[in-house]
Amino acid sequence: GESVGLHLPTLSVQEGDNSIINCAYSNSASDYFIWYKQESGKGPQFIIDIRSNMDKRQGQRVTVLLNKTVKHLSLQIAATQPGDSAVYFCAEAPERNTPLVFGKGTRLSVIA
Amino acid sequence: DAGITQSPRHKVTETGTPVTLRCHQTENHRYMYWYRQDPGHGLRLIHYSYGVKDTDKGEVSDGYSVSRSKTEDFLLTLESATSSQTSVYFCAISESSGQETQYFGPGTRLLVL
């Protein structure tokens, strides 16, 4: 849990502000992407996913944007709350029937 | 945790001893995975299974073996534990590989002394 956060990039955001967490993926052939949230001492939790035939997908307070040209994925969290404090990972599916590849993550710290 | 349990949740063991971690799912998903998570490395795949008795290696499989005799159970064995295997171990499941979401268990924290 808490030891996972060592050496990670950190984003500090004021409560109520919007957060943007970025992820660069490696394989231009990847066509499925997922964002996970991991709270201290817990397993990663699915937030939202997007397939490569889309540029944007919205969930509850979260939006994922996909830019295939520059192989970039972002997660936007609206009106960030203290409960959003966690490590966020992106994952990509390089090709069908191969396991996901995970990024190292970004720690989001919400300042009350 | 999507019907996934891991046991034990915490374990302390000594170098050279065998250790088995268990993952149990109630979702009847075909694919099961074992990852380790260490600072600076993120999630790294150890082994995965795509059906009963069907397994394959991940990127960090040395020193680990797995078995899947039933759909619901996936066992990870450290044949002779070393201090470098001190880590947090996560099990995950998915209906299929690649194009589907993986759901994670709560993790097992292993300390090898």
PDB file of C-alpha atoms in Angstrom:
ATOM      1  CA  GLY A   1       0.000   0.000   0.000  1.00  0.00           C
ATOM      2  CA  GLU A   2       1.880   3.033   1.244  1.00  0.00           C
ATOM      3  CA  SER A   3       5.256   1.771  -0.005  1.00  0.00           C
ATOM      4  CA  VAL A   4       3.914   1.622  -3.571  1.00  0.00           C
ATOM      5  CA  GLY A   5       3.886   5.419  -3.736  1.00  0.00           C
ATOM      6  CA  LEU A   6       7.622   5.864  -3.344  1.00  0.00           C
ATOM      7  CA  HIS A   7       9.384   7.329  -6.402  1.00  0.00           C
ATOM      8  CA  LEU A   8       6.121   8.142  -8.194  1.00  0.00           C
ATOM      9  CA  PRO A   9       5.365  11.504  -9.798  1.00  0.00           C
ATOM     10  CA  THR A  10       2.943  13.406  -7.612  1.00  0.00           C
ATOM     11  CA  LEU A  11       0.133  15.762  -8.496  1.00  0.00           C
ATOM     12  CA  SER A  12      -1.179  18.007  -5.739  1.00  0.00           C
ATOM     13  CA  VAL A  13      -4.602  19.542  -6.293  1.00  0.00           C
ATOM     14  CA  GLN A  14      -6.815  21.783  -4.210  1.00  0.00           C
ATOM     15  CA  GLU A  15     -10.129  20.254  -3.198  1.00  0.00           C
ATOM     16  CA  GLY A  16     -12.810  21.278  -5.673  1.00  0.00           C
ATOM     17  CA  ASP A  17     -10.386  21.878  -8.537  1.00  0.00           C
ATOM     18  CA  ASN A  18     -10.149  19.641 -11.587  1.00  0.00           C
ATOM     19  CA  SER A  19      -7.298  17.136 -11.870  1.00  0.00           C
ATOM     20  CA  ILE A  20      -5.584  15.929 -15.011  1.00  0.00           C
ATOM     21  CA  ILE A  21      -3.395  12.858 -14.868  1.00  0.00           C
ATOM     22  CA  ASN A  22      -1.377  11.944 -17.930  1.00  0.00           C
ATOM     23  CA  CYS A  23      -0.033   8.714 -19.333  1.00  0.00           C
ATOM     24  CA  ALA A  24       2.164   8.031 -22.342  1.00  0.00           C
ATOM     25  CA  TYR A  25       1.703   4.575 -23.782  1.00  0.00           C
ATOM     26  CA  SER A  26       4.256   2.645 -25.742  1.00  0.00           C
ATOM     27  CA  ASN A  27       2.608   0.589 -28.449  1.00  0.00           C
ATOM     28  CA  SER A  28       0.919   2.272 -31.396  1.00  0.00           C
ATOM     29  CA  ALA A  29      -0.987  -0.978 -32.038  1.00  0.00           C
ATOM     30  CA  SER A  30      -2.684  -0.880 -28.618  1.00  0.00           C
ATOM     31  CA  ASP A  31      -6.422  -0.508 -29.019  1.00  0.00           C
ATOM     32  CA  TYR A  32      -7.815  -0.724 -25.498  1.00  0.00           C
ATOM     33  CA  PHE A  33      -6.905   1.390 -22.476  1.00  0.00           C
ATOM     34  CA  ILE A  34      -7.916   1.426 -18.839  1.00  0.00           C
ATOM     35  CA  TRP A  35      -7.452   3.711 -15.863  1.00  0.00           C
ATOM     36  CA  TYR A  36      -7.147   2.251 -12.385  1.00  0.00           C
ATOM     37  CA  LYS A  37      -7.176   3.858  -8.960  1.00  0.00           C
ATOM     38  CA  GLN A  38      -5.233   2.341  -6.080  1.00  0.00           C
ATOM     39  CA  GLU A  39      -5.758   3.507  -2.521  1.00  0.00           C
ATOM     40  CA  SER A  40      -3.213   2.792   0.163  1.00  0.00           C
ATOM     41  CA  GLY A  41      -3.262  -0.853   1.227  1.00  0.00           C
ATOM     42  CA  LYS A  42      -5.776  -1.908  -1.429  1.00  0.00           C
ATOM     43  CA  GLY A  43      -5.785  -3.497  -4.854  1.00  0.00           C
ATOM     44  CA  PRO A  44      -6.177  -1.462  -8.062  1.00  0.00           C
ATOM     45  CA  GLN A  45      -9.774  -0.526  -8.794  1.00  0.00           C
ATOM     46  CA  PHE A  46     -11.203  -0.048 -12.309  1.00  0.00           C
ATOM     47  CA  ILE A  47     -12.255   3.538 -13.058  1.00  0.00           C
ATOM     48  CA  ILE A  48     -12.920   3.862 -16.779  1.00  0.00           C
ATOM     49  CA  ASP A  49     -11.834   2.387 -20.089  1.00  0.00           C
ATOM     50  CA  ILE A  50     -11.692   3.490 -23.710  1.00  0.00           C
ATOM     51  CA  ARG A  51     -11.213   1.751 -27.044  1.00  0.00           C
ATOM     52  CA  SER A  52      -9.077   3.182 -29.814  1.00  0.00           C
ATOM     53  CA  ASN A  53     -12.049   4.007 -32.036  1.00  0.00           C
ATOM     54  CA  MET A  54     -12.957   6.750 -29.539  1.00  0.00           C
ATOM     55  CA  ASP A  55     -11.205   9.977 -28.541  1.00  0.00           C
ATOM     56  CA  LYS A  56     -13.144  10.676 -25.379  1.00  0.00           C
ATOM     57  CA  ARG A  57     -15.292   8.850 -22.887  1.00  0.00           C
ATOM     58  CA  GLN A  58     -17.056  10.203 -19.846  1.00  0.00           C
ATOM     59  CA  GLY A  59     -18.021   8.583 -16.590  1.00  0.00           C
ATOM     60  CA  GLN A  60     -19.199   9.951 -13.297  1.00  0.00           C
ATOM     61  CA  ARG A  61     -16.878  12.915 -12.605  1.00  0.00           C
ATOM     62  CA  VAL A  62     -14.177  11.334 -14.767  1.00  0.00           C
ATOM     63  CA  THR A  63     -13.270  11.732 -18.422  1.00  0.00           C
ATOM     64  CA  VAL A  64     -10.643   9.833 -20.372  1.00  0.00           C
ATOM     65  CA  LEU A  65      -9.075  11.389 -23.460  1.00  0.00           C
ATOM     66  CA  LEU A  66      -7.103   9.425 -26.021  1.00  0.00           C
ATOM     67  CA  ASN A  67      -4.696  10.979 -28.512  1.00  0.00           C
ATOM     68  CA  LYS A  68      -3.440   8.203 -30.745  1.00  0.00           C
ATOM     69  CA  THR A  69      -1.251  10.520 -32.793  1.00  0.00           C
ATOM     70  CA  VAL A  70       1.090  11.148 -29.865  1.00  0.00           C
ATOM     71  CA  LYS A  71       0.233   7.971 -27.920  1.00  0.00           C
ATOM     72  CA  HIS A  72      -1.126   9.876 -24.978  1.00  0.00           C
ATOM     73  CA  LEU A  73      -3.909   9.125 -22.539  1.00  0.00           C
ATOM     74  CA  SER A  74      -5.269  11.425 -19.864  1.00  0.00           C
ATOM     75  CA  LEU A  75      -7.692  11.118 -16.984  1.00  0.00           C
ATOM     76  CA  GLN A  76      -9.626  14.176 -15.915  1.00  0.00           C
ATOM     77  CA  ILE A  77     -11.322  14.241 -12.536  1.00  0.00           C
ATOM     78  CA  ALA A  78     -13.858  16.994 -11.998  1.00  0.00           C
ATOM     79  CA  ALA A  79     -14.301  18.713  -8.632  1.00  0.00           C
ATOM     80  CA  THR A  80     -11.580  16.655  -6.972  1.00  0.00           C
ATOM     81  CA  GLN A  81     -12.416  15.378  -3.496  1.00  0.00           C
ATOM     82  CA  PRO A  82     -10.236  14.100  -0.630  1.00  0.00           C
ATOM     83  CA  GLY A  83     -11.455  10.588  -1.405  1.00  0.00           C
ATOM     84  CA  ASP A  84      -9.796  10.866  -4.822  1.00  0.00           C
ATOM     85  CA  SER A  85      -6.353  10.810  -3.186  1.00  0.00           C
ATOM     86  CA  ALA A  86      -4.681   7.661  -4.508  1.00  0.00           C
ATOM     87  CA  VAL A  87      -2.234   6.338  -7.071  1.00  0.00           C
ATOM     88  CA  TYR A  88      -3.633   6.249 -10.608  1.00  0.00           C
ATOM     89  CA  PHE A  89      -2.380   3.814 -13.279  1.00  0.00           C
ATOM     90  CA  CYS A  90      -3.043   3.554 -16.947  1.00  0.00           C
ATOM     91  CA  ALA A  91      -2.940   0.217 -18.730  1.00  0.00           C
ATOM     92  CA  GLU A  92      -2.862  -0.669 -22.424  1.00  0.00           C
ATOM     93  CA  ALA A  93      -3.760  -3.819 -24.329  1.00  0.00           C
ATOM     94  CA  PRO A  94      -1.004  -4.234 -26.950  1.00  0.00           C
ATOM     95  CA  GLU A  95      -2.795  -6.896 -28.957  1.00  0.00           C
ATOM     96  CA  ARG A  96      -5.656  -9.322 -28.645  1.00  0.00           C
ATOM     97  CA  ASN A  97      -5.174 -12.136 -26.162  1.00  0.00           C
ATOM     98  CA  THR A  98      -2.065 -10.685 -24.563  1.00  0.00           C
ATOM     99  CA  PRO A  99      -2.042  -9.383 -21.001  1.00  0.00           C
ATOM    100  CA  LEU A 100      -2.350  -5.711 -20.168  1.00  0.00           C
ATOM    101  CA  VAL A 101       0.756  -3.559 -19.790  1.00  0.00           C
ATOM    102  CA  PHE A 102       0.625  -1.186 -16.821  1.00  0.00           C
ATOM    103  CA  GLY A 103       2.201   2.228 -16.343  1.00  0.00           C
ATOM    104  CA  LYS A 104       4.030   3.032 -13.126  1.00  0.00           C
ATOM    105  CA  GLY A 105       1.394   5.434 -11.883  1.00  0.00           C
ATOM    106  CA  THR A 106       0.905   8.960 -10.573  1.00  0.00           C
ATOM    107  CA  ARG A 107       0.076   9.851  -6.993  1.00  0.00           C
ATOM    108  CA  LEU A 108      -2.783  12.317  -6.641  1.00  0.00           C
ATOM    109  CA  SER A 109      -2.791  14.275  -3.404  1.00  0.00           C
ATOM    110  CA  VAL A 110      -5.859  16.381  -2.638  1.00  0.00           C
ATOM    111  CA  ILE A 111      -5.346  19.393  -0.414  1.00  0.00           C
ATOM    112  CA  ALA A 112      -8.366  20.177   1.726  1.00  0.00           C
TER     113      ALA A 112
ATOM    114  CA  ASP B   1     -12.949  -6.580  -5.139  1.00  0.00           C
ATOM    115  CA  ALA B   2     -15.180  -8.229  -7.742  1.00  0.00           C
ATOM    116  CA  GLY B   3     -15.491 -11.580  -5.967  1.00  0.00           C
ATOM    117  CA  ILE B   4     -11.769 -12.162  -5.598  1.00  0.00           C
ATOM    118  CA  THR B   5     -10.108 -13.210  -2.370  1.00  0.00           C
ATOM    119  CA  GLN B   6      -6.453 -13.772  -1.628  1.00  0.00           C
ATOM    120  CA  SER B   7      -4.932 -15.739   1.205  1.00  0.00           C
ATOM    121  CA  PRO B   8      -3.021 -15.156   3.295  1.00  0.00           C
ATOM    122  CA  ARG B   9      -3.245 -11.361   3.358  1.00  0.00           C
ATOM    123  CA  HIS B  10       0.053 -11.042   5.197  1.00  0.00           C
ATOM    124  CA  LYS B  11       2.933 -13.462   5.562  1.00  0.00           C
ATOM    125  CA  VAL B  12       6.415 -13.387   7.013  1.00  0.00           C
ATOM    126  CA  THR B  13       8.727 -16.215   6.048  1.00  0.00           C
ATOM    127  CA  GLU B  14      12.406 -17.094   6.007  1.00  0.00           C
ATOM    128  CA  THR B  15      14.754 -17.320   3.065  1.00  0.00           C
ATOM    129  CA  GLY B  16      14.777 -20.765   1.495  1.00  0.00           C
ATOM    130  CA  THR B  17      11.304 -21.829   2.567  1.00  0.00           C
ATOM    131  CA  PRO B  18       8.522 -22.589   0.071  1.00  0.00           C
ATOM    132  CA  VAL B  19       5.494 -20.289   0.118  1.00  0.00           C
ATOM    133  CA  THR B  20       2.124 -20.699  -1.582  1.00  0.00           C
ATOM    134  CA  LEU B  21      -0.321 -17.872  -2.127  1.00  0.00           C
ATOM    135  CA  ARG B  22      -3.907 -18.569  -3.077  1.00  0.00           C
ATOM    136  CA  CYS B  23      -6.315 -16.624  -5.252  1.00  0.00           C
ATOM    137  CA  HIS B  24      -9.981 -17.571  -5.292  1.00  0.00           C
ATOM    138  CA  GLN B  25     -12.667 -16.100  -7.549  1.00  0.00           C
ATOM    139  CA  THR B  26     -16.420 -16.475  -7.621  1.00  0.00           C
ATOM    140  CA  GLU B  27     -16.924 -14.831 -11.040  1.00  0.00           C
ATOM    141  CA  ASN B  28     -16.195 -17.881 -13.219  1.00  0.00           C
ATOM    142  CA  HIS B  29     -13.749 -15.803 -15.284  1.00  0.00           C
ATOM    143  CA  ARG B  30     -11.481 -17.703 -17.613  1.00  0.00           C
ATOM    144  CA  TYR B  31      -8.299 -15.683 -17.128  1.00  0.00           C
ATOM    145  CA  MET B  32      -6.379 -15.278 -13.876  1.00  0.00           C
ATOM    146  CA  TYR B  33      -3.137 -13.418 -13.270  1.00  0.00           C
ATOM    147  CA  TRP B  34      -0.470 -12.999 -10.612  1.00  0.00           C
ATOM    148  CA  TYR B  35       1.388  -9.694 -10.328  1.00  0.00           C
ATOM    149  CA  ARG B  36       3.940  -8.303  -7.955  1.00  0.00           C
ATOM    150  CA  GLN B  37       4.096  -4.626  -7.085  1.00  0.00           C
ATOM    151  CA  ASP B  38       7.274  -2.929  -5.933  1.00  0.00           C
ATOM    152  CA  PRO B  39       8.253   0.737  -5.566  1.00  0.00           C
ATOM    153  CA  GLY B  40       9.499   2.136  -8.857  1.00  0.00           C
ATOM    154  CA  HIS B  41       8.291  -0.808 -10.912  1.00  0.00           C
ATOM    155  CA  GLY B  42       4.537  -0.720 -10.918  1.00  0.00           C
ATOM    156  CA  LEU B  43       2.659  -3.942 -11.557  1.00  0.00           C
ATOM    157  CA  ARG B  44       4.725  -6.708 -13.120  1.00  0.00           C
ATOM    158  CA  LEU B  45       3.171  -9.883 -14.435  1.00  0.00           C
ATOM    159  CA  ILE B  46       4.525 -13.126 -12.959  1.00  0.00           C
ATOM    160  CA  HIS B  47       2.320 -15.792 -14.519  1.00  0.00           C
ATOM    161  CA  TYR B  48      -1.157 -16.015 -15.909  1.00  0.00           C
ATOM    162  CA  SER B  49      -3.691 -18.700 -16.710  1.00  0.00           C
ATOM    163  CA  TYR B  50      -6.135 -18.874 -19.593  1.00  0.00           C
ATOM    164  CA  GLY B  51      -7.984 -21.940 -18.382  1.00  0.00           C
ATOM    165  CA  VAL B  52      -7.758 -24.959 -16.109  1.00  0.00           C
ATOM    166  CA  LYS B  53      -4.246 -26.388 -16.372  1.00  0.00           C
ATOM    167  CA  ASP B  54      -3.327 -23.732 -18.971  1.00  0.00           C
ATOM    168  CA  THR B  55      -0.698 -21.273 -17.793  1.00  0.00           C
ATOM    169  CA  ASP B  56       1.966 -19.046 -19.279  1.00  0.00           C
ATOM    170  CA  LYS B  57       4.898 -16.991 -18.025  1.00  0.00           C
ATOM    171  CA  GLY B  58       4.972 -13.267 -17.535  1.00  0.00           C
ATOM    172  CA  GLU B  59       7.938 -10.929 -17.457  1.00  0.00           C
ATOM    173  CA  VAL B  60       9.187 -11.878 -13.954  1.00  0.00           C
ATOM    174  CA  SER B  61       8.464 -15.603 -13.700  1.00  0.00           C
ATOM    175  CA  ASP B  62      11.853 -16.842 -12.436  1.00  0.00           C
ATOM    176  CA  GLY B  63      11.568 -18.399  -8.974  1.00  0.00           C
ATOM    177  CA  TYR B  64       7.791 -18.745  -9.208  1.00  0.00           C
ATOM    178  CA  SER B  65       5.454 -21.511 -10.306  1.00  0.00           C
ATOM    179  CA  VAL B  66       1.679 -21.618 -10.618  1.00  0.00           C
ATOM    180  CA  SER B  67      -1.094 -24.146 -10.769  1.00  0.00           C
ATOM    181  CA  ARG B  68      -4.736 -24.000 -11.731  1.00  0.00           C
ATOM    182  CA  SER B  69      -6.638 -27.220 -11.108  1.00  0.00           C
ATOM    183  CA  LYS B  70     -10.046 -25.518 -10.851  1.00  0.00           C
ATOM    184  CA  THR B  71     -11.534 -22.474 -12.577  1.00  0.00           C
ATOM    185  CA  GLU B  72     -11.908 -20.651  -9.290  1.00  0.00           C
ATOM    186  CA  ASP B  73      -8.433 -21.163  -7.817  1.00  0.00           C
ATOM    187  CA  PHE B  74      -5.008 -19.992  -8.966  1.00  0.00           C
ATOM    188  CA  LEU B  75      -2.020 -20.792  -6.770  1.00  0.00           C
ATOM    189  CA  LEU B  76       1.337 -19.024  -6.812  1.00  0.00           C
ATOM    190  CA  THR B  77       4.306 -20.875  -5.296  1.00  0.00           C
ATOM    191  CA  LEU B  78       7.666 -19.446  -4.413  1.00  0.00           C
ATOM    192  CA  GLU B  79       9.727 -22.592  -4.538  1.00  0.00           C
ATOM    193  CA  SER B  80      12.520 -21.274  -2.293  1.00  0.00           C
ATOM    194  CA  ALA B  81      11.771 -17.764  -1.093  1.00  0.00           C
ATOM    195  CA  THR B  82      14.458 -15.086  -1.389  1.00  0.00           C
ATOM    196  CA  SER B  83      14.582 -11.570   0.044  1.00  0.00           C
ATOM    197  CA  SER B  84      14.131 -10.170  -3.477  1.00  0.00           C
ATOM    198  CA  GLN B  85      10.669 -11.724  -3.484  1.00  0.00           C
ATOM    199  CA  THR B  86       9.537  -9.475  -0.659  1.00  0.00           C
ATOM    200  CA  SER B  87       6.684  -7.651  -2.306  1.00  0.00           C
ATOM    201  CA  VAL B  88       2.958  -7.126  -2.499  1.00  0.00           C
ATOM    202  CA  TYR B  89       1.308  -9.770  -4.660  1.00  0.00           C
ATOM    203  CA  PHE B  90      -1.945  -9.153  -6.490  1.00  0.00           C
ATOM    204  CA  CYS B  91      -4.226 -11.594  -8.205  1.00  0.00           C
ATOM    205  CA  ALA B  92      -6.444 -10.392 -11.040  1.00  0.00           C
ATOM    206  CA  ILE B  93      -9.148 -11.920 -13.201  1.00  0.00           C
ATOM    207  CA  SER B  94     -10.680 -11.163 -16.574  1.00  0.00           C
ATOM    208  CA  GLU B  95     -13.224 -12.815 -18.833  1.00  0.00           C
ATOM    209  CA  SER B  96     -10.725 -12.748 -21.683  1.00  0.00           C
ATOM    210  CA  SER B  97      -7.233 -11.433 -22.092  1.00  0.00           C
ATOM    211  CA  GLY B  98      -6.123  -8.179 -23.640  1.00  0.00           C
ATOM    212  CA  GLN B  99      -9.310  -6.490 -24.642  1.00  0.00           C
ATOM    213  CA  GLU B 100     -11.090  -6.806 -21.324  1.00  0.00           C
ATOM    214  CA  THR B 101     -10.758  -5.187 -17.943  1.00  0.00           C
ATOM    215  CA  GLN B 102      -8.843  -6.991 -15.246  1.00  0.00           C
ATOM    216  CA  TYR B 103     -10.277  -6.915 -11.737  1.00  0.00           C
ATOM    217  CA  PHE B 104      -7.902  -7.134  -8.815  1.00  0.00           C
ATOM    218  CA  GLY B 105      -7.932  -8.817  -5.449  1.00  0.00           C
ATOM    219  CA  PRO B 106      -6.933  -7.104  -2.189  1.00  0.00           C
ATOM    220  CA  GLY B 107      -3.298  -8.249  -2.284  1.00  0.00           C
ATOM    221  CA  THR B 108      -0.929 -10.301  -0.155  1.00  0.00           C
ATOM    222  CA  ARG B 109       1.947  -8.593   1.578  1.00  0.00           C
ATOM    223  CA  LEU B 110       4.928 -10.970   1.762  1.00  0.00           C
ATOM    224  CA  LEU B 111       8.076 -10.347   3.752  1.00  0.00           C
ATOM    225  CA  VAL B 112      11.015 -12.728   3.272  1.00  0.00           C
ATOM    226  CA  LEU B 113      13.615 -12.436   6.008  1.00  0.00           C
TER     227      LEU B 113
END
